[in-house]
Amino acid sequence: MGDGRRTSFFLQALLLAFLYLFLYFPIFYIAFLSFVENTTWPFPPLYTLEWYSRLAIMSDFHEGLFNSLLIGLGTGALAALFATAGAMALLRYPVRRKALVALLYLGPLFVAEVLIGISTLMFNRNVLGLPGNLFSAILSNTTHALAFAFLVVLSQLVRYDWRMDDAAMVFGARPLRCFFEVTLPSIWPAVLGAFLVSFLLAFNNFEISFYNLGAVPTLPTIAWGTLRHGIEPELYALATLVNLAVFVALLLLYLLIRTGLVRIGLPED
Amino acid sequence: MTPVLDLQAVEKRFGAVTALSEVDLTIDRGEFFALLGPSGSGKTTMLRVIAGLERPDRGRVLVEGREVTALPPYLRNIGMVFQDFLLFPHKTVGENIVFPLRMQRRSRAEQQEQLAWVSRLVRLQGLEERYPHQLSGGQKQRVALARGLVSRPTLLLLDEPLANLDRELRREMEVEIRRYQRELGIPFVYVTHNQEEALTIADRMAVMYRGRIEQVGDKLDLYMRPETRFVAGFLGHPNRFSARVLEIADGRMLLDWNGVRLRQERRFETRAGETVELFLKSERIRLCRRPDEAAALPNRVPGRLQDAIFKGVFADCFVTLNNGAELVVAATPDAAGIPRESPVTLAWDIADAHAFPVEQEGGGS
């Protein structure tokens, strides 16, 4: 009996280990590769920091990083704003055919990113007369990220008690004041979540940004560009740095939650 | 004198549901007014219309003679205490209480002054730095009251404020709330579905049913002289039975109740042969062990005592009458000592029961 239980525990642990390996091996392998000289067959590895120093002096990467950050921040802010406004309207006010309205928000989820890229480019250029630039790239990425952001906000906001806003208004708060004094302090984790998701989607996006920007570099388009003349090890260094930033952000969030500085979700009262 | 609140033919529909229909109501200065009704009768909608949280489809709302029908809630200076307290979870008790003053841009000094005053009034001193989740139910209730009162509003609305408190605390808070109302002289409109609470706490009250005000007036009047069938059947949980009209003379009716003759006041048009419904509160019935004790009263019905439950101040007696009906009587507590199956006589006066024409199911009042 005890043996059987131990075996089952062992199997479960093995399964879990395999799962994590599956999830993280490619990421760690790239991190490992970014520190070796003999990248094609790194056994035994010859350690070096050359790729990082080369990355540091490539001005393309700096420009790409800057552009990607800009697209990420812009998209994150816009998508979080629109998603919050949309979810609030849907939940707070009597809306007819709520499910349909919500579903229509999610449309871009099911459209291939390439198509969003091409169609937003066509629309921006032919209909609006906008040139392809960072601004149109932010707008187009927002089209895409909004659906995800909306889902994130909606899933949290269904638990918010809107009578709290009624109370604030009865006690003299105008709508904007009410939002910042009462609603936002309760729902900000949802808004932050929507921002982070949209930021990462736009930061890492290739197709939409590429069609809207053309020759203007972002990190993903640079990565793709270098790919055409063979994978260069600088890419490993780049990928490792980006992944590191994401992990540090996640770790920070985890620590904040553990120490109780940040509460995900709404308070019980 | 202009009333503090004046509702004129207010109507509110939600889709196919009529939540309020032609509601007229005035509330005067310094009044403690209760709105009583079963759930779904429209009383909460009425509070929300008064507060400005719902816009009526028809009719007008006047506060101190000024029309506010289209005014948003934040321009009305009406205080409110919500059923689930609805304290702002990210603000301390003190911040919650001074919130209305901050919204009115009162000076910091005045905020602190009013906070000190209202904390003393509702006995919350020392809790100002706590957060709502660190408070007990009763303390939350006091914070909600303090927040409602702190700006000395024209009117305080209370929406089932004690529904979430246990019985003991409810008793205590009923007394407290009455005290605040007396001390401040602000008119209170108190919504509840609990008739004991409404009768205890208010001076005047209205009974609502299906979006209409059935009757409004002094609470004793409503209890003793119900004007509609609903109020008669609702207040005091009375006995209810039907009888046939035999004769009508001198503003009185002679009724046949399964072979028993009853004499009853006639307060509406009816003809011999029609059926009327009677509502008889259990404390209006006299329980007599000897038939001659009841000789002075016009209505006397013999029966047998089935059970008597001692309740302290009185005893609930269940009596099966010789005509087959069963009535509940609130008798003096010593009735609990009467042996079961003893013959008893129940007696009451012509004005003790309230008669109404029998209505078809689903009809209005």
XYZ file of C-alpha atoms in Angstrom:
634
model
C 0.000 0.000 0.000
C 2.659 2.471 1.127
C 4.809 1.360 -1.771
C 1.998 1.941 -4.216
C 1.498 5.433 -2.892
C 5.210 6.160 -3.124
C 5.314 4.939 -6.720
C 2.344 7.104 -7.628
C 3.991 10.117 -5.984
C 7.186 9.399 -7.871
C 5.283 9.169 -11.172
C 3.514 12.437 -10.497
C 6.780 14.176 -9.666
C 8.305 12.790 -12.830
C 5.383 14.003 -14.893
C 5.658 17.449 -13.365
C 9.393 17.566 -13.999
C 8.812 16.531 -17.609
C 6.155 19.215 -17.992
C 8.457 21.929 -16.704
C 11.246 20.641 -18.899
C 8.909 20.840 -21.877
C 7.959 24.417 -20.983
C 11.358 25.783 -20.107
C 14.021 23.704 -21.883
C 14.025 25.784 -25.100
C 14.292 28.977 -23.096
C 17.142 27.740 -20.941
C 18.896 26.143 -23.873
C 18.966 29.519 -25.628
C 20.227 31.151 -22.443
C 22.958 28.520 -22.305
C 23.836 29.025 -25.965
C 24.141 32.783 -25.495
C 27.168 32.190 -23.246
C 29.113 29.769 -25.458
C 31.370 30.239 -28.439
C 30.670 26.931 -30.201
C 26.904 27.409 -30.636
C 26.301 24.664 -33.222
C 27.464 21.807 -30.951
C 28.213 23.261 -27.538
C 29.557 20.077 -25.901
C 31.919 20.697 -24.227
C 31.000 24.390 -24.036
C 33.533 27.148 -24.529
C 32.187 30.032 -22.452
C 32.244 33.602 -23.752
C 30.466 36.941 -23.347
C 31.208 37.968 -26.899
C 27.599 37.860 -28.101
C 26.542 40.232 -25.348
C 29.299 42.720 -26.132
C 28.435 42.561 -29.826
C 24.770 43.103 -28.991
C 25.694 46.128 -26.919
C 27.333 47.904 -29.841
C 24.690 47.089 -32.498
C 22.688 50.290 -32.897
C 19.910 48.412 -34.773
C 19.085 46.554 -31.590
C 18.947 49.697 -29.529
C 16.564 51.327 -31.939
C 14.480 48.145 -32.166
C 14.326 47.821 -28.401
C 13.273 51.434 -28.065
C 10.567 51.067 -30.725
C 9.287 47.822 -29.259
C 9.076 49.370 -25.801
C 7.200 52.333 -27.248
C 4.735 50.103 -29.108
C 4.312 47.951 -25.986
C 3.694 50.888 -23.647
C 1.362 52.672 -26.061
C -0.638 49.551 -26.815
C -0.736 48.549 -23.145
C -2.087 51.932 -22.092
C -4.656 52.188 -24.893
C -5.877 48.597 -24.617
C -6.146 48.750 -20.806
C -8.092 52.000 -21.062
C -10.519 50.790 -23.742
C -10.914 47.341 -22.189
C -11.734 48.839 -18.787
C -14.196 51.312 -20.270
C -15.829 48.572 -22.357
C -16.089 46.082 -19.499
C -17.487 48.749 -17.163
C -20.124 49.785 -19.683
C -21.105 46.193 -20.264
C -21.349 45.249 -16.588
C -22.591 48.428 -15.022
C -25.389 49.497 -17.332
C -28.383 47.592 -18.620
C -27.099 46.483 -22.013
C -29.295 44.507 -24.353
C -27.777 41.299 -25.761
C -24.831 41.454 -23.373
C -23.363 38.176 -24.573
C -23.364 39.310 -28.198
C -21.759 42.635 -27.325
C -19.075 40.860 -25.298
C -18.467 38.349 -28.069
C -18.038 41.092 -30.657
C -15.262 42.531 -28.501
C -13.435 39.244 -28.830
C -13.509 39.078 -32.621
C -9.823 39.980 -33.140
C -8.892 36.934 -31.032
C -9.904 34.705 -33.904
C -8.343 36.645 -36.746
C -4.811 35.719 -37.809
C -2.299 38.401 -36.866
C -1.013 38.572 -40.447
C -4.498 39.520 -41.579
C -4.820 42.183 -38.915
C -1.433 43.503 -40.025
C -2.356 43.676 -43.707
C -5.876 44.966 -43.208
C -4.913 47.667 -40.691
C -2.166 48.786 -43.060
C -4.648 49.007 -45.957
C -7.205 50.770 -43.830
C -4.772 53.240 -42.282
C -3.176 54.101 -45.610
C -6.067 53.993 -48.061
C -8.971 55.133 -45.919
C -7.419 57.280 -43.206
C -4.432 58.379 -45.246
C -2.086 57.596 -42.348
C 1.496 56.717 -43.213
C 2.865 53.566 -41.663
C 4.584 54.725 -38.483
C 4.876 53.949 -34.784
C 1.533 55.570 -34.068
C -0.346 53.435 -36.575
C 1.560 50.386 -35.296
C 0.319 51.165 -31.771
C -3.270 51.545 -33.011
C -3.115 48.303 -34.973
C -1.601 46.391 -32.076
C -4.334 47.793 -29.853
C -6.930 46.301 -32.204
C -5.328 42.945 -31.588
C -4.527 43.248 -27.858
C -7.838 44.787 -26.886
C -9.631 41.454 -27.113
C -7.186 39.869 -24.643
C -7.220 42.900 -22.371
C -11.005 42.888 -22.382
C -11.092 39.246 -21.276
C -8.662 39.957 -18.439
C -10.628 42.960 -17.157
C -14.024 41.322 -17.603
C -13.044 38.215 -15.636
C -12.124 40.389 -12.647
C -14.816 43.019 -12.888
C -17.738 40.595 -12.726
C -16.964 40.403 -9.004
C -17.157 44.150 -8.422
C -20.232 45.481 -6.619
C -21.400 48.490 -8.634
C -23.618 49.633 -5.792
C -20.328 50.861 -4.313
C -20.389 53.499 -7.052
C -24.023 54.277 -6.226
C -22.936 54.948 -2.653
C -20.122 57.244 -3.781
C -22.470 59.223 -6.036
C -25.132 59.598 -3.358
C -22.435 61.027 -1.097
C -21.560 63.647 -3.666
C -18.933 62.126 -5.967
C -19.208 63.084 -9.627
C -18.649 60.188 -12.057
C -14.932 60.840 -12.666
C -14.230 61.391 -8.975
C -16.193 58.263 -8.195
C -14.054 56.255 -10.612
C -10.745 57.384 -9.163
C -11.804 57.399 -5.505
C -13.857 54.243 -5.311
C -13.851 52.085 -8.449
C -10.178 52.161 -9.426
C -8.772 51.336 -5.958
C -10.757 48.099 -6.179
C -10.238 47.172 -9.805
C -6.674 48.333 -10.487
C -5.172 44.830 -10.441
C -7.469 43.966 -13.345
C -6.411 47.103 -15.216
C -2.742 46.368 -14.540
C -3.240 42.794 -15.746
C -4.801 44.052 -18.966
C -1.894 46.482 -19.408
C 0.756 43.785 -18.894
C -0.885 41.329 -21.280
C -1.293 43.984 -23.979
C 2.220 45.280 -23.414
C 3.756 41.833 -23.874
C 1.590 41.025 -26.888
C 2.569 44.243 -28.647
C 6.212 44.124 -27.522
C 6.647 40.645 -28.975
C 4.405 41.138 -31.984
C 5.928 40.645 -35.391
C 3.291 40.582 -38.154
C 1.168 43.580 -37.174
C 4.130 45.808 -36.393
C 6.006 44.680 -39.492
C 3.215 45.560 -41.900
C 2.666 48.936 -40.314
C 6.307 49.886 -39.909
C 8.126 48.401 -42.875
C 11.758 49.355 -42.490
C 11.448 50.817 -38.986
C 13.010 48.173 -36.727
C 11.445 46.505 -33.709
C 13.033 43.657 -31.763
C 10.996 40.931 -33.496
C 11.580 42.366 -36.996
C 15.328 42.636 -36.345
C 15.353 39.055 -35.143
C 13.566 37.993 -38.269
C 15.816 40.115 -40.475
C 19.002 38.587 -39.119
C 17.444 35.161 -39.530
C 17.627 35.474 -43.299
C 21.388 35.287 -43.330
C 21.595 32.484 -40.789
C 20.945 32.609 -37.044
C 23.454 34.808 -35.390
C 24.362 34.145 -31.778
C 23.613 37.773 -30.860
C 19.969 36.704 -31.135
C 20.479 34.203 -28.314
C 21.815 36.981 -26.147
C 18.871 39.190 -27.075
C 16.297 36.461 -26.356
C 17.955 35.730 -23.031
C 17.854 39.361 -21.962
C 14.194 39.757 -22.916
C 13.273 36.543 -21.112
C 15.245 37.652 -18.082
C 13.297 40.920 -17.960
C 9.995 39.032 -18.094
C 11.080 36.627 -15.342
C 12.276 39.437 -13.113
C 8.916 41.172 -13.578
C 7.057 37.972 -12.684
C 9.280 37.364 -9.669
C 8.710 40.908 -8.474
C 4.948 40.500 -8.802
C 5.131 37.195 -6.911
C 7.124 38.791 -4.085
C 4.690 41.696 -3.885
C 1.777 39.294 -3.553
C 3.608 37.153 -0.969
C 4.403 40.149 1.197
C 0.814 41.346 0.920
C 1.728 44.660 -0.678
C -0.440 43.837 -3.657
C -3.716 41.976 -3.553
C -4.747 40.329 -6.783
C -8.496 40.502 -7.165
C -10.954 42.334 -5.021
C -11.101 42.527 -1.247
C -13.638 40.372 0.529
C -15.650 43.300 1.877
C -44.955 74.634 5.100
C -43.314 72.866 2.200
C -42.683 69.221 2.898
C -39.077 67.985 2.874
C -39.950 65.410 0.268
C -42.809 65.415 -2.180
C -43.339 62.631 -4.694
C -45.981 63.370 -7.311
C -47.436 60.564 -9.414
C -44.051 58.863 -9.719
C -43.881 55.933 -12.074
C -40.979 53.636 -12.885
C -40.919 50.604 -15.147
C -38.166 48.084 -15.790
C -39.031 46.493 -19.106
C -42.394 44.832 -18.593
C -42.270 45.178 -14.801
C -43.900 48.187 -13.182
C -41.806 48.871 -10.105
C -43.627 52.047 -9.071
C -47.039 53.103 -10.210
C -48.514 56.530 -9.508
C -46.830 56.975 -6.166
C -47.719 60.103 -4.226
C -46.024 60.749 -0.929
C -45.030 63.681 1.232
C -42.633 63.581 4.135
C -42.425 66.397 6.637
C -39.664 67.935 8.676
C -38.367 65.862 11.539
C -40.413 62.848 10.635
C -39.430 59.216 11.083
C -41.135 57.509 8.198
C -41.144 53.793 7.406
C -41.799 52.211 4.034
C -43.006 48.702 4.619
C -43.727 46.045 2.068
C -42.921 42.512 0.995
C -39.871 42.038 -1.230
C -40.518 43.188 -4.776
C -43.123 45.716 -3.705
C -41.097 48.647 -5.056
C -39.809 50.162 -1.846
C -36.124 49.985 -2.757
C -36.875 51.428 -6.202
C -38.645 54.269 -4.457
C -35.572 54.994 -2.309
C -33.379 54.924 -5.421
C -35.704 57.372 -7.158
C -35.543 59.705 -4.151
C -31.738 59.416 -4.041
C -31.465 60.069 -7.776
C -30.043 56.649 -8.602
C -33.057 55.923 -10.807
C -34.825 58.424 -13.008
C -38.632 58.010 -12.861
C -40.446 57.501 -16.174
C -43.218 59.835 -15.084
C -43.981 62.145 -12.193
C -41.967 64.608 -10.173
C -39.690 64.494 -7.154
C -39.432 67.638 -5.023
C -37.013 68.167 -2.167
C -37.842 71.178 0.006
C -40.073 72.490 -2.756
C -37.353 72.323 -5.411
C -37.800 69.940 -8.309
C -34.932 67.425 -8.412
C -36.459 64.815 -10.743
C -33.642 65.137 -13.286
C -30.871 65.999 -10.824
C -28.058 63.429 -10.476
C -27.515 61.939 -7.013
C -24.348 63.927 -6.309
C -26.229 67.230 -6.411
C -29.006 66.315 -3.974
C -27.392 66.239 -0.508
C -29.430 63.237 0.546
C -27.782 60.753 2.880
C -28.216 57.029 2.519
C -27.515 53.902 4.524
C -27.316 50.822 2.342
C -28.371 47.310 3.142
C -24.896 45.759 2.904
C -23.340 48.918 4.375
C -21.274 49.444 1.177
C -18.337 50.949 3.017
C -15.417 51.778 0.742
C -12.996 48.899 1.417
C -9.797 50.843 0.678
C -10.598 53.708 2.987
C -10.322 53.772 6.760
C -13.359 54.310 8.952
C -12.468 57.987 9.274
C -11.978 58.382 5.517
C -15.265 56.639 4.876
C -17.112 58.923 7.246
C -15.690 62.217 5.957
C -16.136 61.178 2.306
C -19.349 63.228 1.848
C -17.656 66.288 3.368
C -14.617 65.923 1.119
C -16.899 65.711 -1.916
C -18.501 68.958 -0.756
C -15.027 70.530 -0.483
C -15.406 71.388 3.183
C -12.239 72.490 4.925
C -9.997 69.948 6.615
C -10.678 71.483 10.007
C -14.406 71.186 9.493
C -14.033 67.589 8.346
C -12.173 66.721 11.550
C -14.693 68.568 13.667
C -17.655 66.790 12.080
C -15.857 63.454 12.277
C -15.341 63.920 16.002
C -18.959 64.931 16.461
C -20.480 62.061 14.479
C -18.100 59.450 15.936
C -19.278 60.489 19.366
C -22.913 60.353 18.238
C -22.696 56.808 16.890
C -20.109 55.704 19.486
C -17.255 54.884 17.155
C -14.454 56.801 18.855
C -11.073 55.120 18.553
C -11.949 53.120 15.461
C -11.203 55.880 12.928
C -7.939 54.307 11.737
C -9.355 50.833 11.152
C -10.385 49.414 7.800
C -13.924 48.133 7.191
C -12.811 44.484 7.074
C -11.500 44.836 10.629
C -14.930 45.765 12.000
C -17.813 43.711 13.359
C -21.239 43.854 11.709
C -22.571 46.291 14.278
C -19.551 48.566 13.925
C -19.905 48.593 10.131
C -23.524 49.561 10.597
C -22.485 52.486 12.779
C -19.917 53.630 10.232
C -22.574 53.486 7.508
C -24.880 55.575 9.675
C -22.130 58.052 10.500
C -21.298 58.458 6.809
C -24.981 59.031 6.063
C -25.358 61.647 8.784
C -22.047 63.481 8.759
C -23.009 66.151 6.220
C -26.369 66.700 7.951
C -28.328 65.884 4.793
C -31.797 67.165 4.004
C -33.060 63.616 4.294
C -31.613 60.282 5.336
C -32.674 57.177 3.426
C -32.168 53.815 5.101
C -32.504 50.692 2.965
C -33.087 47.663 5.203
C -30.184 48.825 7.372
C -30.589 46.136 9.999
C -31.314 43.162 7.732
C -27.788 41.781 8.074
C -27.528 42.046 11.835
C -28.489 39.421 14.378
C -31.579 39.799 16.523
C -29.961 41.214 19.650
C -27.982 43.793 17.741
C -31.061 44.727 15.741
C -32.965 45.610 18.908
C -30.088 47.733 20.103
C -29.697 49.520 16.766
C -33.441 50.228 16.478
C -33.208 52.215 19.676
C -29.972 53.888 18.560
C -31.352 54.924 15.175
C -34.413 56.414 16.824
C -32.131 58.367 19.115
C -30.100 59.811 16.205
C -33.299 60.855 14.484
C -34.605 62.629 17.602
C -31.308 64.367 18.292
C -30.726 65.582 14.742
C -34.270 66.263 13.626
C -33.386 65.108 10.100
C -36.283 63.250 8.485
C -35.538 59.541 8.072
C -37.110 57.330 5.427
C -36.654 53.784 6.564
C -37.300 50.887 4.201
C -37.944 47.462 5.620
C -39.890 44.285 4.971
C -40.043 43.577 8.694
C -43.295 44.931 10.131
C -42.218 44.664 13.764
C -39.211 46.831 12.902
C -41.340 49.394 11.046
C -43.903 49.558 13.844
C -41.199 49.876 16.493
C -39.094 52.517 14.842
C -41.308 54.863 12.835
C -43.958 57.463 13.573
C -45.705 57.364 10.255
C -45.539 54.650 7.659
C -46.680 53.526 4.256
C -47.411 49.981 3.209
C -46.404 49.176 -0.362
C -47.569 46.335 -2.527
C -46.936 45.722 -6.225
C -45.459 49.171 -6.823
C -48.291 51.057 -5.195
C -48.750 52.678 -1.825
C -51.649 50.782 -0.306
C -52.079 53.013 2.705
C -50.124 55.771 4.363
C -50.587 57.341 7.748
C -49.957 57.062 11.448
C -48.660 53.585 12.231
C -51.412 52.957 14.773
C -54.037 53.884 12.182
C -52.632 51.447 9.676
C -52.541 48.714 12.256
C -55.965 49.319 13.771
C -57.861 50.637 10.745
C -56.515 49.072 7.576
C -58.127 50.518 4.468
C -57.174 47.896 1.936
C -57.423 44.169 1.905
C -53.665 43.849 1.556
C -52.868 45.996 4.602
C -55.515 44.167 6.634
C -54.029 40.809 5.706
C -50.399 41.914 6.113
C -50.081 43.874 9.359
C -50.310 41.782 12.501
C -50.489 38.438 10.671
C -54.268 38.156 11.280
C -56.645 35.222 11.038
C -58.422 35.246 7.700
C -61.747 33.688 6.687
C -64.712 34.186 4.349
C -68.391 34.593 5.223
C -71.632 35.165 3.320
C -73.743 38.321 3.777
C -77.228 37.547 5.120
C -78.640 40.971 5.942
C -77.580 44.586 5.854
C -78.966 47.195 8.217
C -77.780 50.408 9.925
C -74.250 50.219 8.593
C -73.910 46.678 9.885
C -73.851 43.318 8.237
C -75.113 40.038 9.516
C -72.858 37.302 8.191
C -73.016 33.559 7.967
C -69.695 31.844 8.602
C -70.254 28.136 8.070
C -73.390 28.230 10.230
C -72.135 30.771 12.772
C -73.778 34.217 12.781
C -71.382 37.163 12.923
C -72.057 40.852 13.262
C -69.692 43.145 11.454
C -69.276 46.811 10.491
C -70.139 47.540 6.881
C -67.697 49.930 5.259
C -68.252 49.221 1.565
C -71.085 48.494 -0.884
C -72.294 44.949 -0.733
C -75.527 43.003 -1.118
C -77.061 40.056 0.655
C -75.799 36.784 -0.768
C -72.312 38.091 -1.563
C -69.179 36.749 0.079
C -66.833 38.921 2.123
C -63.378 38.247 3.509
C -62.600 38.942 7.159
C -59.280 39.665 8.830
C -59.155 39.276 12.588
C -55.983 39.936 14.561
C -55.294 37.291 17.160
C -54.906 39.796 20.007
C -58.403 41.220 19.366
C -60.088 37.908 20.187
C -61.150 37.151 23.733
C -60.733 33.610 24.888
C -63.449 32.720 27.428
C -63.708 29.491 29.416
C -67.372 30.101 30.337
C -69.841 31.257 27.637
C -71.368 33.956 29.911
C -67.994 35.767 30.151
C -68.492 36.741 26.528
C -72.086 37.863 26.877
C -71.272 41.548 26.289
C -69.658 40.922 22.888
C -71.819 40.479 19.763
C -69.697 37.764 18.134
C -69.354 34.525 20.058
C -68.106 31.255 18.631
C -67.753 28.041 20.659
C -64.873 25.673 20.094
C -62.173 23.533 21.644
C -58.642 24.489 22.647
C -56.196 22.444 20.605
C -52.935 23.810 21.897
C -51.599 26.776 23.841
C -48.003 27.900 23.442
C -46.539 30.004 26.228
C -44.669 33.016 24.791
C -43.983 35.043 27.927
C -46.070 38.179 27.504
C -48.926 36.191 26.000
C -49.827 32.676 24.902
C -50.687 31.604 21.354
C -53.842 29.497 21.540
C -54.997 27.328 18.661
C -58.735 26.823 18.783
C -60.827 24.552 16.572
C -64.316 26.016 16.327
C -67.501 24.038 16.179
C -68.023 25.209 12.581
C -64.785 23.478 11.598
C -62.580 26.583 11.283
C -59.394 27.152 13.250
C -58.365 30.478 14.773
C -55.214 31.632 16.525
C -55.778 33.712 19.650
C -53.172 35.698 21.546
C -54.404 35.239 25.099
C -53.006 36.150 28.511
C -50.168 33.802 29.497
C -52.229 31.898 32.048
C -54.195 30.466 29.107
C -51.227 28.138 28.718
C -52.537 26.363 31.837
C -55.923 25.465 30.316
C -56.116 21.729 29.661
C -56.140 20.669 25.999
C -59.566 19.818 24.527
C -61.316 22.153 27.003
C -64.405 23.835 25.576
C -63.830 27.569 25.101
C -65.717 30.460 23.526
C -64.073 33.027 21.305
C -65.610 36.505 21.222
C -64.976 39.844 19.528
C -66.623 43.181 18.835
C -68.095 44.356 15.523
C -65.151 46.656 14.823
C -62.432 44.141 15.743
C -62.499 42.273 12.458
C -61.973 44.043 9.139
C -64.147 42.977 6.243
C -63.343 43.422 2.545
C -65.071 42.330 -0.624
C -63.664 39.083 -1.951
C -61.355 39.678 -4.864
C -60.489 37.653 -7.886
C -56.923 36.356 -7.720
C -54.460 38.637 -9.428
C -56.645 41.750 -9.217
C -55.297 45.083 -7.974
C -56.399 46.740 -4.768
